[in-house]
XYZ file of C-alpha atoms in Angstrom:
584
model
C 17.593 22.065 12.746
C 20.823 20.367 13.850
C 23.641 21.366 11.561
C 25.840 18.485 12.620
C 23.335 16.032 11.212
C 22.569 17.785 7.959
C 23.662 15.306 5.374
C 22.658 14.354 1.899
C 22.476 10.853 0.437
C 25.497 11.614 -1.782
C 27.591 12.933 1.099
C 26.509 10.073 3.285
C 27.612 7.476 0.743
C 30.994 9.189 0.322
C 31.516 9.486 4.080
C 30.385 6.012 5.020
C 32.258 4.468 2.115
C 35.507 5.980 3.381
C 34.630 5.026 6.936
C 33.924 1.438 6.020
C 37.226 1.215 4.165
C 39.214 2.682 7.039
C 37.575 0.911 9.917
C 36.664 -2.379 8.364
C 33.102 -1.823 9.587
C 31.492 -4.425 7.371
C 28.260 -4.857 9.220
C 25.246 -6.464 7.701
C 22.004 -4.513 7.609
C 21.756 -2.663 10.927
C 19.125 -4.673 12.764
C 16.728 -3.873 15.584
C 16.705 -6.402 18.431
C 13.438 -7.999 17.369
C 14.851 -8.868 13.920
C 18.233 -10.287 14.926
C 19.244 -13.693 13.691
C 17.967 -16.188 16.228
C 15.481 -13.620 17.460
C 13.980 -13.886 20.963
C 10.633 -12.770 19.526
C 8.415 -10.118 21.101
C 6.714 -11.933 23.949
C 8.752 -10.335 26.718
C 8.408 -6.763 25.542
C 6.159 -4.154 27.122
C 3.920 -1.848 25.134
C 4.910 1.822 25.276
C 2.969 5.030 24.770
C 5.781 7.168 23.340
C 8.317 6.580 20.590
C 10.901 8.811 18.955
C 11.831 7.972 15.374
C 14.585 9.516 13.265
C 14.636 8.852 9.533
C 18.105 9.040 8.010
C 20.594 7.302 5.785
C 22.396 4.221 7.043
C 24.940 1.828 5.517
C 23.860 -1.686 4.620
C 25.616 -4.804 3.479
C 23.686 -7.732 2.058
C 25.436 -10.839 0.830
C 28.708 -8.954 0.503
C 27.357 -5.913 -1.377
C 27.261 -2.476 0.218
C 24.588 0.144 -0.172
C 22.693 2.913 1.549
C 19.313 2.508 3.172
C 16.690 4.976 4.330
C 16.611 3.700 7.893
C 14.514 4.497 10.954
C 16.637 4.920 14.080
C 19.494 3.476 12.034
C 17.925 0.093 11.342
C 16.214 -1.784 8.512
C 13.493 -2.821 9.194
C 12.674 -0.108 11.692
C 12.021 -0.567 15.400
C 9.123 -2.674 16.612
C 6.325 -0.277 17.529
C 4.512 -1.979 20.397
C 1.291 -0.324 21.587
C -1.701 -1.198 23.755
C -5.321 -0.975 22.651
C -7.159 1.887 24.322
C -4.039 3.854 25.165
C -2.930 7.249 23.897
C 0.308 7.280 21.951
C 2.780 10.007 21.013
C 5.154 9.392 18.127
C 7.779 12.003 17.310
C 9.283 11.541 13.856
C 12.338 13.558 12.808
C 13.684 13.731 9.258
C 17.466 13.845 8.709
C 17.055 13.399 4.962
C 18.437 16.772 3.922
C 18.247 16.163 0.173
C 14.577 15.209 0.033
C 11.411 17.260 -0.270
C 9.926 15.593 2.784
C 9.681 12.419 4.823
C 6.683 10.818 6.497
C 5.375 7.831 8.409
C 1.976 6.302 7.662
C 0.496 3.891 10.233
C -0.825 1.266 7.873
C -4.290 -0.024 8.790
C -4.578 2.113 11.918
C -7.754 4.136 12.494
C -6.561 7.638 13.296
C -7.756 11.241 12.843
C -6.907 12.181 9.270
C -4.210 14.680 10.293
C -2.329 11.779 11.910
C -2.445 9.484 8.851
C 0.860 10.669 7.413
C 0.321 11.082 3.657
C 2.058 14.236 2.366
C -0.129 16.338 0.119
C -3.317 14.638 1.313
C -3.603 15.128 5.046
C -0.413 16.918 6.051
C 2.562 18.642 4.447
C 5.130 15.987 5.169
C 8.091 16.296 7.522
C 10.550 18.818 6.191
C 14.316 18.102 6.405
C 15.543 18.687 9.928
C 12.064 19.010 11.397
C 10.074 16.853 13.798
C 6.386 16.004 13.460
C 4.401 14.830 16.442
C 1.747 12.203 15.801
C -0.750 11.766 18.644
C -3.770 9.492 18.636
C -5.766 6.999 20.703
C -5.265 3.360 19.759
C -8.700 1.925 18.919
C -7.803 -1.567 17.764
C -5.473 -4.509 18.352
C -3.502 -6.873 16.144
C -0.645 -6.925 13.639
C 0.043 -3.907 11.458
C 3.033 -2.016 10.102
C 4.236 1.474 9.315
C 6.118 2.959 6.397
C 7.101 6.159 4.702
C 4.598 7.603 2.229
C 7.191 9.893 0.614
C 8.281 8.924 -2.897
C 10.434 5.750 -2.763
C 11.664 5.856 0.869
C 9.695 2.694 1.609
C 11.625 0.820 -1.109
C 14.928 1.807 0.484
C 14.083 0.688 4.012
C 11.671 3.054 5.790
C 9.228 0.510 7.221
C 8.718 -1.571 10.355
C 6.218 -3.720 12.301
C 3.464 -2.301 14.497
C 1.977 -4.623 17.135
C -0.986 -3.699 19.334
C -1.785 -5.688 22.477
C -5.556 -6.189 22.966
C -6.951 -4.697 26.151
C -8.977 -7.844 26.919
C -6.451 -10.533 26.060
C -5.692 -12.460 22.876
C -8.449 -14.606 21.300
C -6.048 -17.589 21.050
C -3.144 -19.064 23.015
C 0.487 -19.366 21.965
C 3.920 -19.807 23.537
C 6.147 -17.714 21.274
C 5.507 -14.672 19.121
C 7.520 -13.536 16.096
C 6.973 -10.818 13.492
C 7.951 -12.002 10.002
C 8.436 -8.902 7.859
C 8.836 -9.644 4.145
C 10.392 -7.033 1.890
C 12.311 -6.560 -1.352
C 15.679 -4.824 -1.474
C 17.553 -3.484 -4.496
C 20.968 -1.869 -4.732
C 19.625 0.097 -7.710
C 18.296 3.571 -7.027
C 14.461 3.322 -7.055
C 14.391 6.309 -9.418
C 16.423 4.209 -11.855
C 14.076 1.246 -11.431
C 11.092 3.524 -12.070
C 12.721 4.939 -15.182
C 13.547 1.469 -16.508
C 10.009 0.107 -16.167
C 8.542 3.309 -17.572
C 10.657 2.933 -20.699
C 10.199 -0.843 -20.958
C 7.605 -2.527 -18.762
C 9.294 -5.945 -18.970
C 12.797 -4.566 -18.312
C 13.306 -6.886 -15.310
C 11.352 -9.855 -16.689
C 13.711 -12.569 -17.940
C 11.073 -15.279 -17.944
C 9.347 -14.328 -21.181
C 7.884 -16.919 -23.506
C 9.994 -18.317 -26.332
C 9.352 -20.017 -29.671
C 9.988 -23.320 -27.908
C 7.070 -22.613 -25.572
C 4.927 -22.104 -28.661
C 5.960 -25.425 -30.161
C 5.259 -27.102 -26.827
C 1.756 -25.580 -26.753
C 1.115 -26.738 -30.337
C 2.206 -30.222 -29.392
C -0.224 -30.307 -26.475
C -3.237 -28.407 -27.871
C -2.938 -28.340 -31.634
C -2.291 -25.308 -33.803
C -5.467 -23.202 -33.679
C -5.706 -22.250 -29.991
C -2.025 -21.328 -29.470
C -2.140 -19.146 -32.606
C -5.361 -17.452 -31.479
C -3.953 -16.857 -28.009
C -0.762 -15.283 -29.249
C -2.623 -13.043 -31.646
C -4.954 -11.997 -28.843
C -2.123 -11.134 -26.462
C -0.337 -9.327 -29.285
C -3.439 -7.315 -30.101
C -3.588 -6.170 -26.489
C 0.186 -5.514 -26.558
C 0.589 -7.668 -23.461
C 2.316 -10.844 -22.419
C 0.813 -13.739 -20.460
C 3.940 -13.811 -18.291
C 3.833 -10.186 -17.146
C 3.477 -11.203 -13.505
C 5.669 -8.652 -11.728
C 7.199 -5.349 -12.802
C 10.362 -5.785 -10.736
C 11.920 -9.199 -10.175
C 14.812 -11.029 -8.564
C 16.988 -9.700 -11.353
C 17.472 -6.644 -9.147
C 15.743 -7.657 -5.908
C 17.043 -9.590 -2.927
C 14.006 -10.848 -1.042
C 14.332 -10.261 2.688
C 12.762 -11.811 5.775
C 13.156 -9.542 8.811
C 15.963 -7.801 6.929
C 17.813 -11.057 6.234
C 18.608 -12.410 2.797
C 17.942 -16.121 2.148
C 21.608 -16.888 2.821
C 21.556 -14.941 6.111
C 18.718 -17.254 7.229
C 16.767 -15.453 9.944
C 15.799 -18.069 12.551
C 12.985 -18.290 15.096
C 13.512 -20.652 18.022
C 10.911 -23.060 19.432
C 10.683 -26.045 21.741
C 8.896 -29.059 20.265
C 5.250 -29.049 21.265
C 4.995 -25.274 21.593
C 2.540 -23.127 19.664
C 4.324 -20.391 17.728
C 2.603 -17.259 16.474
C 4.065 -15.880 13.259
C 2.911 -12.401 12.292
C 3.509 -12.156 8.526
C 3.713 -8.590 7.221
C 4.334 -7.916 3.534
C 6.290 -4.654 3.615
C 7.536 -5.065 0.041
C 7.466 -2.274 -2.465
C 6.119 -4.466 -5.232
C 6.391 -8.202 -4.463
C 3.459 -10.507 -3.695
C 4.567 -13.664 -1.884
C 3.309 -17.242 -1.600
C 4.179 -18.502 1.877
C 4.493 -22.070 3.140
C 6.416 -24.017 5.783
C 7.026 -27.504 4.361
C 6.197 -30.134 6.974
C 3.926 -27.879 9.043
C 0.260 -26.963 8.811
C -0.479 -23.296 9.382
C -3.606 -22.019 11.111
C -4.580 -18.571 9.891
C -6.076 -16.697 12.856
C -5.865 -13.039 11.798
C -6.102 -11.149 8.526
C -5.024 -7.507 8.400
C -4.935 -7.381 12.205
C -8.486 -8.643 12.738
C -9.326 -12.080 14.154
C -10.894 -14.641 11.844
C -12.236 -18.120 12.386
C -9.121 -20.338 12.282
C -8.369 -21.756 8.840
C -5.915 -24.629 8.440
C -3.805 -24.219 5.290
C -0.530 -25.319 3.768
C 0.057 -22.116 1.818
C -1.256 -18.577 1.479
C -0.653 -15.642 -0.812
C 0.110 -12.365 0.944
C -0.269 -9.291 -1.209
C 1.852 -6.214 -0.725
C 0.775 -4.411 2.502
C -1.392 -7.272 3.805
C -0.778 -9.046 7.120
C -1.655 -12.586 8.216
C -1.142 -14.088 11.677
C -0.684 -17.851 11.694
C -0.154 -20.428 14.437
C 2.147 -23.404 13.919
C 2.757 -26.330 16.271
C 6.044 -28.063 15.442
C 6.196 -31.336 17.372
C 9.478 -32.682 16.071
C 12.964 -31.729 17.193
C 13.966 -30.539 13.732
C 14.239 -27.392 11.643
C 11.552 -26.146 9.225
C 12.038 -23.677 6.376
C 9.779 -20.610 6.212
C 9.539 -20.176 2.457
C 8.156 -17.016 0.809
C 8.195 -17.450 -2.970
C 7.613 -14.437 -5.198
C 4.450 -14.698 -7.334
C 6.502 -14.650 -10.538
C 8.823 -17.407 -9.176
C 11.938 -15.365 -9.869
C 13.154 -15.632 -6.259
C 12.260 -16.175 -2.631
C 12.689 -15.060 0.936
C 13.660 -17.672 3.443
C 13.966 -18.153 7.188
C 13.965 -21.078 9.583
C 11.990 -22.357 12.572
C 14.399 -24.415 14.655
C 14.860 -25.824 18.176
C 18.435 -24.494 18.242
C 20.402 -21.723 16.531
C 22.301 -22.742 13.414
C 19.959 -25.517 12.338
C 18.699 -25.578 8.752
C 16.077 -27.425 6.741
C 15.979 -28.158 3.002
C 15.002 -25.140 0.907
C 12.352 -25.964 -1.725
C 13.073 -25.377 -5.387
C 11.245 -22.550 -7.094
C 8.182 -23.696 -8.993
C 7.831 -22.908 -12.733
C 6.562 -19.409 -13.355
C 2.817 -19.370 -14.105
C 1.386 -18.386 -17.485
C -1.847 -16.440 -17.623
C -4.666 -17.653 -19.841
C -7.091 -15.246 -21.478
C -9.820 -16.762 -19.303
C -7.809 -15.748 -16.234
C -8.208 -12.084 -17.087
C -11.818 -12.232 -18.284
C -10.902 -12.138 -21.977
C -11.737 -15.710 -22.926
C -14.063 -14.392 -25.648
C -11.052 -13.406 -27.714
C -10.434 -17.058 -28.578
C -12.091 -19.148 -31.255
C -12.571 -16.523 -33.910
C -14.021 -13.723 -31.775
C -10.750 -11.892 -31.659
C -11.011 -10.272 -35.085
C -14.175 -8.489 -34.005
C -12.710 -7.224 -30.786
C -11.192 -3.768 -30.807
C -10.441 -1.769 -27.681
C -13.509 0.356 -28.186
C -15.600 -2.790 -28.453
C -14.254 -4.374 -25.284
C -16.529 -2.278 -23.128
C -19.653 -4.381 -23.074
C -19.412 -4.235 -19.327
C -20.175 -6.791 -16.725
C -23.720 -7.901 -17.443
C -22.760 -11.561 -17.353
C -21.243 -11.205 -13.925
C -24.457 -9.717 -12.569
C -26.076 -13.117 -12.892
C -23.691 -14.497 -10.269
C -25.587 -14.539 -6.952
C -22.298 -14.085 -5.081
C -22.060 -10.533 -6.410
C -24.445 -8.571 -4.171
C -26.769 -5.712 -4.779
C -29.515 -5.168 -7.364
C -27.475 -2.762 -9.418
C -23.935 -4.108 -9.578
C -21.088 -2.219 -11.176
C -21.921 0.103 -14.009
C -20.289 -1.062 -17.243
C -17.125 0.942 -17.606
C -16.451 2.995 -20.724
C -13.118 4.783 -20.963
C -12.903 8.254 -22.423
C -11.850 7.860 -26.021
C -9.698 10.982 -25.816
C -7.418 9.379 -23.232
C -4.857 6.636 -23.703
C -4.802 5.524 -20.063
C -6.908 2.423 -20.607
C -5.525 -0.394 -22.693
C -8.317 -2.873 -22.175
C -11.716 -3.221 -20.601
C -12.620 -6.614 -19.198
C -15.667 -7.942 -20.994
C -16.775 -10.329 -18.302
C -15.365 -9.624 -14.825
C -16.069 -12.510 -12.494
C -16.240 -13.374 -8.802
C -12.825 -14.733 -7.818
C -12.721 -14.583 -4.030
C -12.865 -18.389 -4.012
C -9.697 -18.683 -6.113
C -6.234 -18.817 -4.495
C -4.643 -16.911 -7.375
C -2.490 -17.648 -10.377
C 0.118 -20.345 -9.837
C -1.567 -21.733 -6.715
C -3.910 -24.602 -5.941
C -2.484 -27.331 -8.174
C 0.140 -28.778 -5.834
C -2.198 -30.886 -3.713
C -1.981 -28.363 -0.863
C -4.734 -26.500 0.937
C -4.345 -22.844 -0.077
C -6.084 -19.917 1.595
C -8.671 -17.972 -0.384
C -10.544 -14.809 0.593
C -13.713 -16.922 0.761
C -12.185 -18.740 3.757
C -12.096 -15.585 5.878
C -14.905 -15.368 8.449
C -14.590 -12.642 11.040
C -14.935 -13.417 14.748
C -14.794 -9.722 15.637
C -17.812 -7.643 16.729
C -19.693 -6.178 13.758
C -20.270 -2.568 14.792
C -21.614 -1.199 11.514
C -25.103 -1.181 10.010
C -26.111 -4.048 7.729
C -28.260 -1.729 5.612
C -26.552 -0.408 2.507
C -27.249 3.279 1.888
C -25.452 3.719 -1.418
C -23.395 1.911 -4.042
C -20.533 3.053 -6.202
C -17.958 1.477 -8.498
C -14.271 2.159 -8.973
C -12.571 0.652 -12.015
C -8.906 -0.356 -11.777
C -7.401 0.559 -15.127
C -4.059 0.744 -16.908
C -2.135 1.069 -20.111
C 0.695 -1.255 -19.176
C 2.671 -0.800 -22.370
C 2.972 2.906 -21.526
C 3.247 2.222 -17.794
C 0.180 4.317 -17.008
C -1.903 3.160 -14.032
C -5.162 4.750 -13.017
C -8.614 4.560 -11.466
C -11.598 4.963 -13.791
C -9.219 5.706 -16.639
C -7.624 8.738 -14.985
C -4.267 9.091 -13.313
C -4.242 10.896 -9.974
C -3.311 14.202 -11.577
C -6.213 13.903 -14.045
C -9.022 13.384 -11.552
C -11.018 16.616 -11.249
C -11.930 16.037 -7.592
C -11.754 13.429 -4.825
C -14.101 10.483 -4.551
C -16.823 11.543 -2.114
C -17.865 9.318 0.806
C -20.582 10.432 3.225
C -19.744 10.442 6.908
C -21.128 7.320 8.649
C -22.995 6.087 5.559
C -22.959 2.370 4.751
C -21.386 2.258 1.322
C -21.102 -0.734 -0.964
C -18.036 -0.222 -3.148
C -17.476 -2.408 -6.191
C -13.917 -2.810 -7.428
C -13.457 -4.048 -11.003
C -9.947 -4.948 -12.143
C -9.615 -4.195 -15.862
C -5.901 -4.988 -15.982
C -3.968 -8.226 -16.312
C -2.088 -7.839 -13.033
C -2.889 -8.239 -9.345
C -3.294 -4.937 -7.497
C -3.263 -4.656 -3.673
C -5.783 -1.861 -3.150
C -5.475 0.013 0.144
C -7.998 2.407 1.681
C -6.751 4.629 4.497
C -8.678 5.562 7.606
C -11.529 3.024 7.514
C -12.197 -0.668 7.128
C -13.342 -2.439 4.005
C -15.503 -5.466 4.866
C -15.157 -7.985 2.083
C -18.490 -9.385 0.857
C -17.460 -13.019 0.552
C -20.687 -14.673 1.669
C -19.615 -15.028 5.297
C -22.114 -14.419 8.093
C -19.575 -12.086 9.652
C -17.679 -10.239 6.974
C -13.887 -10.041 7.361
C -12.262 -6.641 7.842
C -9.544 -5.664 5.379
C -7.394 -2.580 4.930
C -5.761 -3.962 1.780
C -7.330 -6.279 -0.809
C -5.344 -8.077 -3.488
C -7.589 -7.824 -6.551
C -7.100 -10.387 -9.302
C -7.132 -9.644 -13.035
C -10.619 -9.670 -14.483
C -12.205 -9.721 -11.035
C -15.197 -7.879 -9.641
C -15.649 -7.783 -5.867
C -17.534 -5.664 -3.399
C -16.790 -4.292 0.044
C -18.909 -2.531 2.658
C -17.482 0.643 4.149
C -18.551 2.932 6.973
C -16.447 6.121 6.880
C -16.094 6.994 10.558
C -13.664 9.923 10.371
C -14.139 13.055 8.292
C -11.297 14.309 6.182
C -9.198 13.412 3.130
C -7.825 9.881 2.866
C -5.576 8.108 0.398
C -6.884 5.277 -1.781
C -4.310 3.538 -3.936
C -2.597 0.485 -5.307
C 0.131 -0.513 -2.841
C 2.540 -1.554 -5.577
C 4.793 1.436 -5.049
C 5.601 2.053 -8.701
C 1.951 1.724 -9.771
C 1.001 4.311 -7.161
C 3.670 6.700 -8.392
C 2.529 6.052 -11.982
C -0.970 7.286 -11.188
C -3.038 4.566 -9.466
C -3.841 6.848 -6.531
C -6.829 8.942 -5.585
C -8.128 10.901 -2.619
C -11.318 9.928 -0.790
C -13.067 12.828 0.922
C -15.337 11.958 3.852
C -17.784 14.761 4.586
């Protein structure tokens, strides 16, 4: 333990505040080289087999406001971790956070021995203040990934960065330039304060709620009966059709490679070149809709794994997902990289340009979407059915969905029935449906081609058995009014034991979303292959589940041990939507 570096967040803020005043050191966010404005990209860099990380507090300034970040090697985002497939890597991580219980780094989407996965309380004890933990593993894959802290809210305050792995046999596509595009959400509020606010009032940061004028507008368009029935239905569920995000631009500044929209991170190209953009959603709780007006995008990788190229104008990237796209700007002009938050409260923005300093028009935010009851599988509550629908009667299960041939397996998900003694489940979806062919709420009505999960066809080898050995179902559940999030109606602390996976079995896992929000569900330590009807199923480490949706994935647990399984919305995870999977 190095006494000279023992410092708490409070002391750091006092010290750096005085230092900034005396020295006039008004830097912006401390940036790694790969994320600098007018970045050179990562093409020239060489993969390494050893990295030393130090997690500590660092001053930040965004758009004139000063704050304190949890930085890695003094920067936000952290350093670019550049590895080579097939190599052995050593990563030494030291914590200088003297006022925290522990720190950690999780290598998101990377297949590692469970002791190297970096989740405190699940597969190691965390990195104690002043101590160093050595991660060592063999790199078994290639592609675009990222890393982040798995300790409380350190990820929200800056402890994340990109992780790029060079394939041992060359890339499956050609390109001239290569840029990571790390999306995140920054707040000058303490995350503990944010968590307390949304626990006390779930819509604390939502200033886009419906008004009486919206009601009159609906009556004018649809008559009186349906708007009245809808509002009574939402009221009965104690929900709002515009609860799209827990935390919004009211407190967030949306960042692209650590830059605010006004800072305008810029990637350089020469007209006619092919540019690879590696989008990584490192946000704590923001799902983004990404487009580059004037350019088609070709999606070539999802979650680090190659897919058959898909030409799109827009795609939604859930928290913790990654997408690699190729663009081919032919004109000598600038293009805006526009990442709009799902709730339309704000955006991240960067620029593709032939020269530094060039800008392109920034699109206006679109109107925030409004959910319909049909969107969450509760359409039966309209037209007089509502009065017969109590919470206890909403559990008729998913029989209707079993008639959909796109939902595989003879058994399907078992109808879910919450324990009546618990208040963790506010609603049970009566008719969960297949939604992998839908782009998601607020998308698909602009005349643009929007990516759906159904578009993803893997071009990777398929190493696992096609024969399913076993099926199981996990229900995604919540009581949003009380800010309680859970799996199968139980918060993490209420589950009696881990979910059990058998080593090397071929498991079909159904996920049923019984809430009215999107949840990016992440499974550590193994791939989920999404059953979307493709001949070669795409590999995913994180799946953005839609409200009222049922989907299935095939899993082969290849490493024994305990693994985390959770919603990657940071505050949902902390509120209980977390469980341990034991592979034995």
